[in-house]
PDB file of C-alpha atoms in Angstrom:
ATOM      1  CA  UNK E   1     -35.005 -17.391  25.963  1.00  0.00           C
ATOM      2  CA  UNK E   2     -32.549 -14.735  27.102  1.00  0.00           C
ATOM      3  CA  UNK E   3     -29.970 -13.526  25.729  1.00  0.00           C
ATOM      4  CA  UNK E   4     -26.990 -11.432  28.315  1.00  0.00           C
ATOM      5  CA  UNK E   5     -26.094  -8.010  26.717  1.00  0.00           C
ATOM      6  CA  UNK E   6     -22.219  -7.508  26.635  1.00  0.00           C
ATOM      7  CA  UNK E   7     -21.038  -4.046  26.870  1.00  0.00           C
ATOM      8  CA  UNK E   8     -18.256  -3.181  24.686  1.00  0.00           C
ATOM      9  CA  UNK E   9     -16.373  -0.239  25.661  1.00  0.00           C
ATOM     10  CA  UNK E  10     -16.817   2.329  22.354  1.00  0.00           C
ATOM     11  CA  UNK E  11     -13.069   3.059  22.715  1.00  0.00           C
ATOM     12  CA  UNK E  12     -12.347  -0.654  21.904  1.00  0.00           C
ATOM     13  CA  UNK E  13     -14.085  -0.778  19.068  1.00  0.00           C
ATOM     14  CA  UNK E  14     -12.737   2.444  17.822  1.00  0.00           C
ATOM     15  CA  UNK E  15      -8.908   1.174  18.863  1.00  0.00           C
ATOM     16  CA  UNK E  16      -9.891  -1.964  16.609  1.00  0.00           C
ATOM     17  CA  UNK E  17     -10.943  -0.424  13.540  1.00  0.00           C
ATOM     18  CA  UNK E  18      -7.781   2.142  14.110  1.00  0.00           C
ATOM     19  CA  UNK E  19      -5.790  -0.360  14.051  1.00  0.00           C
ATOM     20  CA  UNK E  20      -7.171  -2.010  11.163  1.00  0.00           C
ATOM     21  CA  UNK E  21      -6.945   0.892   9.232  1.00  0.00           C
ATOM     22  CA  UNK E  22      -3.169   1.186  10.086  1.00  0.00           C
ATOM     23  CA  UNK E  23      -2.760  -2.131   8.874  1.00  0.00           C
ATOM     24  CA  UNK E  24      -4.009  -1.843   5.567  1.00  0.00           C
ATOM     25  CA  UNK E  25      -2.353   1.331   4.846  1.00  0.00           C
ATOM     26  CA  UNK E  26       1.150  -0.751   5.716  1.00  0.00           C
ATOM     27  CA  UNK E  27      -0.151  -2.995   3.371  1.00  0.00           C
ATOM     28  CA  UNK E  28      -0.348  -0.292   0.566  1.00  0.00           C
ATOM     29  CA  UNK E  29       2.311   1.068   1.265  1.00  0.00           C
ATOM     30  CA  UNK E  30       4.767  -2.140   1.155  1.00  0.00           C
ATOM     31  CA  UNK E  31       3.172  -3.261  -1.980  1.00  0.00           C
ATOM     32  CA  UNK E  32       4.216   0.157  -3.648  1.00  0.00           C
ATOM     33  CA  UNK E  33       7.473  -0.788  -2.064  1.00  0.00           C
ATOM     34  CA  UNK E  34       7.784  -3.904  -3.842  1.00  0.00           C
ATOM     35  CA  UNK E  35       6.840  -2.381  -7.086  1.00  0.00           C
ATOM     36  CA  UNK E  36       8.834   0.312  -6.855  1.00  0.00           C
ATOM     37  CA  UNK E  37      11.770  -1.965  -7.716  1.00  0.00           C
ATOM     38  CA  UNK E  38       9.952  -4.446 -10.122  1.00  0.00           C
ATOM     39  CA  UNK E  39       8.753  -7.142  -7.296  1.00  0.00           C
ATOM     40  CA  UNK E  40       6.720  -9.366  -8.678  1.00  0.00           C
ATOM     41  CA  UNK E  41       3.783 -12.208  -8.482  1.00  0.00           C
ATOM     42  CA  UNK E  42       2.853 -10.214  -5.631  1.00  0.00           C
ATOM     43  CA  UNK E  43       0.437 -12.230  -3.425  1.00  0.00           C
ATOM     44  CA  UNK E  44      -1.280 -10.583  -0.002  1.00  0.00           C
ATOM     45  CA  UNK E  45      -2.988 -14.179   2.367  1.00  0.00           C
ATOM     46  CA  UNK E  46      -5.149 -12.789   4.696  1.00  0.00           C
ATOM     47  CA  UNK E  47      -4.327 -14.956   7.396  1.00  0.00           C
ATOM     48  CA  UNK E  48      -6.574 -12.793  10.314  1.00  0.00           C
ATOM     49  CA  UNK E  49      -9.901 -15.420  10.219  1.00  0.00           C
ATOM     50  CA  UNK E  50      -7.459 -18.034  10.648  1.00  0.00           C
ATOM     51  CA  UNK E  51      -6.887 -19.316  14.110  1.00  0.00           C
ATOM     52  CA  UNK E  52      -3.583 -19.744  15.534  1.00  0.00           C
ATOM     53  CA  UNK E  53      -1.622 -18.345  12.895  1.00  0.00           C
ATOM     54  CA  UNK E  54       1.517 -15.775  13.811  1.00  0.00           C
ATOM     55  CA  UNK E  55       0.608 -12.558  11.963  1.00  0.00           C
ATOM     56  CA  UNK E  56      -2.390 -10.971  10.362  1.00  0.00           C
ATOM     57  CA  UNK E  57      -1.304 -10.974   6.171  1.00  0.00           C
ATOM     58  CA  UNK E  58       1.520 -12.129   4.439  1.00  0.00           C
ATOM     59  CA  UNK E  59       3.205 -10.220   1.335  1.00  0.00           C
ATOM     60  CA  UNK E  60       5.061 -12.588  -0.578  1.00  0.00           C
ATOM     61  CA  UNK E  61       6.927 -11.526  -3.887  1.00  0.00           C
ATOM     62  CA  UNK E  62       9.454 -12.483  -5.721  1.00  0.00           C
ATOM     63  CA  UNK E  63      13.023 -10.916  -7.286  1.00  0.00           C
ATOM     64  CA  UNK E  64      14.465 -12.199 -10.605  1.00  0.00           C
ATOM     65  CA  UNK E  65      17.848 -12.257  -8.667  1.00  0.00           C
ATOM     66  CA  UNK E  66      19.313 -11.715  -5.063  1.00  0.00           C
ATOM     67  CA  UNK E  67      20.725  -8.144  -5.883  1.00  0.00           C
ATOM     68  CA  UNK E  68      16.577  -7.319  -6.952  1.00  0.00           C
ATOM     69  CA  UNK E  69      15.552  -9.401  -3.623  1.00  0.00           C
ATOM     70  CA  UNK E  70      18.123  -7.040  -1.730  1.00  0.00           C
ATOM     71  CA  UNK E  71      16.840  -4.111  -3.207  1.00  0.00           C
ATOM     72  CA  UNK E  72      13.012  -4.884  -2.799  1.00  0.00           C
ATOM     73  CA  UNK E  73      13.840  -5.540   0.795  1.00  0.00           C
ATOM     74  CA  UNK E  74      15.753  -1.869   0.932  1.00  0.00           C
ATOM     75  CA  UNK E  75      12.676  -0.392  -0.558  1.00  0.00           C
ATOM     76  CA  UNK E  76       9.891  -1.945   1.621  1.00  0.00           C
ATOM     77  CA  UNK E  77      11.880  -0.532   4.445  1.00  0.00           C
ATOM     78  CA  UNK E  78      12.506   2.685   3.228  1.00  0.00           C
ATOM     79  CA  UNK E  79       8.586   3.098   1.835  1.00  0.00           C
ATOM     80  CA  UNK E  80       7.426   1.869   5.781  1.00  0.00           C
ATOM     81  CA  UNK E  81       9.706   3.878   7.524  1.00  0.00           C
ATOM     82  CA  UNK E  82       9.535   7.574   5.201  1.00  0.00           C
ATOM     83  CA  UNK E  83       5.306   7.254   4.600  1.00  0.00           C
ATOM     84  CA  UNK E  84       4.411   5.735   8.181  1.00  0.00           C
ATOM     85  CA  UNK E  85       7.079   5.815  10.368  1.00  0.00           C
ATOM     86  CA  UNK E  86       7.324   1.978  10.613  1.00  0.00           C
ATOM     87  CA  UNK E  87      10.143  -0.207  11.276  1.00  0.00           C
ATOM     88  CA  UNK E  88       9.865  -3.889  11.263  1.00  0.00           C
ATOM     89  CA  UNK E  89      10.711  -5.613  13.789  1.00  0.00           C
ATOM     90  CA  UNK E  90      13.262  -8.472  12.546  1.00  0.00           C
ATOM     91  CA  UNK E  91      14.620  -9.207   9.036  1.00  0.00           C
ATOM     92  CA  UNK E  92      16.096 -11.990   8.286  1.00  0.00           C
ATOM     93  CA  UNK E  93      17.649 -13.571   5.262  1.00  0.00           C
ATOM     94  CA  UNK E  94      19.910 -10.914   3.324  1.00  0.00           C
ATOM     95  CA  UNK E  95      23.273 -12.696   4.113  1.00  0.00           C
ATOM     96  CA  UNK E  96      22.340 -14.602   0.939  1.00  0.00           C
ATOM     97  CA  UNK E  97      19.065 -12.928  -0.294  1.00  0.00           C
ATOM     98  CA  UNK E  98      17.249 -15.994  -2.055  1.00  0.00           C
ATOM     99  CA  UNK E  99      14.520 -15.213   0.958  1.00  0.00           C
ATOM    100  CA  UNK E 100      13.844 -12.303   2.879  1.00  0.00           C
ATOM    101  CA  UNK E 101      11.722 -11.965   5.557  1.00  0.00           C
ATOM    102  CA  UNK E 102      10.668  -8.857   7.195  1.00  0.00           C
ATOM    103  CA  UNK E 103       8.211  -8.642  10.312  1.00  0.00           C
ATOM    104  CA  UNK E 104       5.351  -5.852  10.374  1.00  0.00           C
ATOM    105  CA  UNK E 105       4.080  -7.622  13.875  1.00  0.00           C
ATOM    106  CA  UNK E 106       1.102  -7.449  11.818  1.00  0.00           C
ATOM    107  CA  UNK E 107       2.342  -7.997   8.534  1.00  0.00           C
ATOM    108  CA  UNK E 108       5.143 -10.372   7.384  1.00  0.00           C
ATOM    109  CA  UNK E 109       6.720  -9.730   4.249  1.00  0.00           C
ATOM    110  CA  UNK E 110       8.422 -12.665   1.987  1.00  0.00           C
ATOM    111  CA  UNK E 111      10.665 -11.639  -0.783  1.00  0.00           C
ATOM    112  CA  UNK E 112      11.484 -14.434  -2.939  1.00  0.00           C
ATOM    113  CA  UNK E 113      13.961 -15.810  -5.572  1.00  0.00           C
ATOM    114  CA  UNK E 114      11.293 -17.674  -8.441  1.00  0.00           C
ATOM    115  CA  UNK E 115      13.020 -21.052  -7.560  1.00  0.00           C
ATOM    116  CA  UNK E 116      13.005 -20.693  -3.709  1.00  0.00           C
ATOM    117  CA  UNK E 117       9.293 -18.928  -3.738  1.00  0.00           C
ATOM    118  CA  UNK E 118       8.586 -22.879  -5.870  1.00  0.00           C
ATOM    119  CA  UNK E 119       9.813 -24.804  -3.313  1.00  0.00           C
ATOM    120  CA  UNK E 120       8.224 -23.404  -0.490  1.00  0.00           C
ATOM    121  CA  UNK E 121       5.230 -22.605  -1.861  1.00  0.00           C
ATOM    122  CA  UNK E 122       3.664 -20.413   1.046  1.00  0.00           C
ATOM    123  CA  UNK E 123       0.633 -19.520  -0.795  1.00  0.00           C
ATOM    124  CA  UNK E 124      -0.574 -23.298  -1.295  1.00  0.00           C
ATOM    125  CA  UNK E 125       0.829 -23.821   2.800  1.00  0.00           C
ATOM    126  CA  UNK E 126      -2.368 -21.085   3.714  1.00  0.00           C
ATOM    127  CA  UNK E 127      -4.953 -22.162   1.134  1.00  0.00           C
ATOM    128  CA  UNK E 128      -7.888 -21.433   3.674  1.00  0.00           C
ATOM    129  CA  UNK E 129      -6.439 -17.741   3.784  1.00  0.00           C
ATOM    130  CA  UNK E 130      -8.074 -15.418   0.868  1.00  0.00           C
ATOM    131  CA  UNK E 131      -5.804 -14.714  -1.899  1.00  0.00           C
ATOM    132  CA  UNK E 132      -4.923 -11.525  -3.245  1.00  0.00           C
ATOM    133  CA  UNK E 133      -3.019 -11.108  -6.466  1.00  0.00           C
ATOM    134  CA  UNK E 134      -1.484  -7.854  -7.304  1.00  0.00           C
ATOM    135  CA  UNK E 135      -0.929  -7.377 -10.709  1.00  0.00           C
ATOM    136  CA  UNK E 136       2.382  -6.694 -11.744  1.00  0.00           C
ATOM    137  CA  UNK E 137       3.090  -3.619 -13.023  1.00  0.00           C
ATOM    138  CA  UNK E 138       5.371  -3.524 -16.677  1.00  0.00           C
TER     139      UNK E 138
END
């Protein structure tokens, strides 16, 4: 039997794992966001081996109230944007702040209130993505 080779450019590749590396950084860096004002139950889904889905990860977390979802939100921006010059593209949700969502491309962040984060219950919604709980930090 034979197989056909496929070339694959090495600047491809390279591009990829760039990439890659970008997004985990973003990832770092928005969970230090999150805990930089007290987010917590923070859960990263690693949606990428998962076809069809709209973004690579999701960040969810939760505030005890909308004032700490607000400021969460403020600091994932302001960690993004100072660190790696990232801005996300849409966020939605502060006219009432019970849940946030901000859009990496790459990378969607969810910023809960406990009650809201229950009823939804995104991390049950992706249960063939791999789970990663960040402890909180006291």
């Amino acid at each position: 039997m034979h197989f056909a080779q496929f070339a694959v450019p090495l600047q491809s590749i390279t591009h990829y794992y760039i990439l890659m590396e970008q997004t985990k950084e973003l990832i770092k860096t928005i969970t230090a966001g999150i805990q930089e004002k007290k987010g917590s139950h923070i859960v990263i889904a690693d949606l990428s081996k998962i076809e069809g889905t709209i973004c690579k990860y999701f960040i969810i977390c939760q505030g005890n109230s909308p004032s700490q979802v607000e400021a969460i939100t403020e600091s994932v921006g302001d960690y993004a944007r100072n660190q790696l010059k990232e801005k996300p593209t849409h966020v939605v949700g502060l006219e009432n702040a019970q849940w946030v969502a901000m859009d990496y491309t790459d990378v969607l962040v969810h910023i809960f209130l406990p009650d809201v984060r229950e009823y939804y219950d995104l991390e049950h919604l992706w249960d063939d993505a791999k789970l990663t709980h960040i402890p909180d930090i006291d």
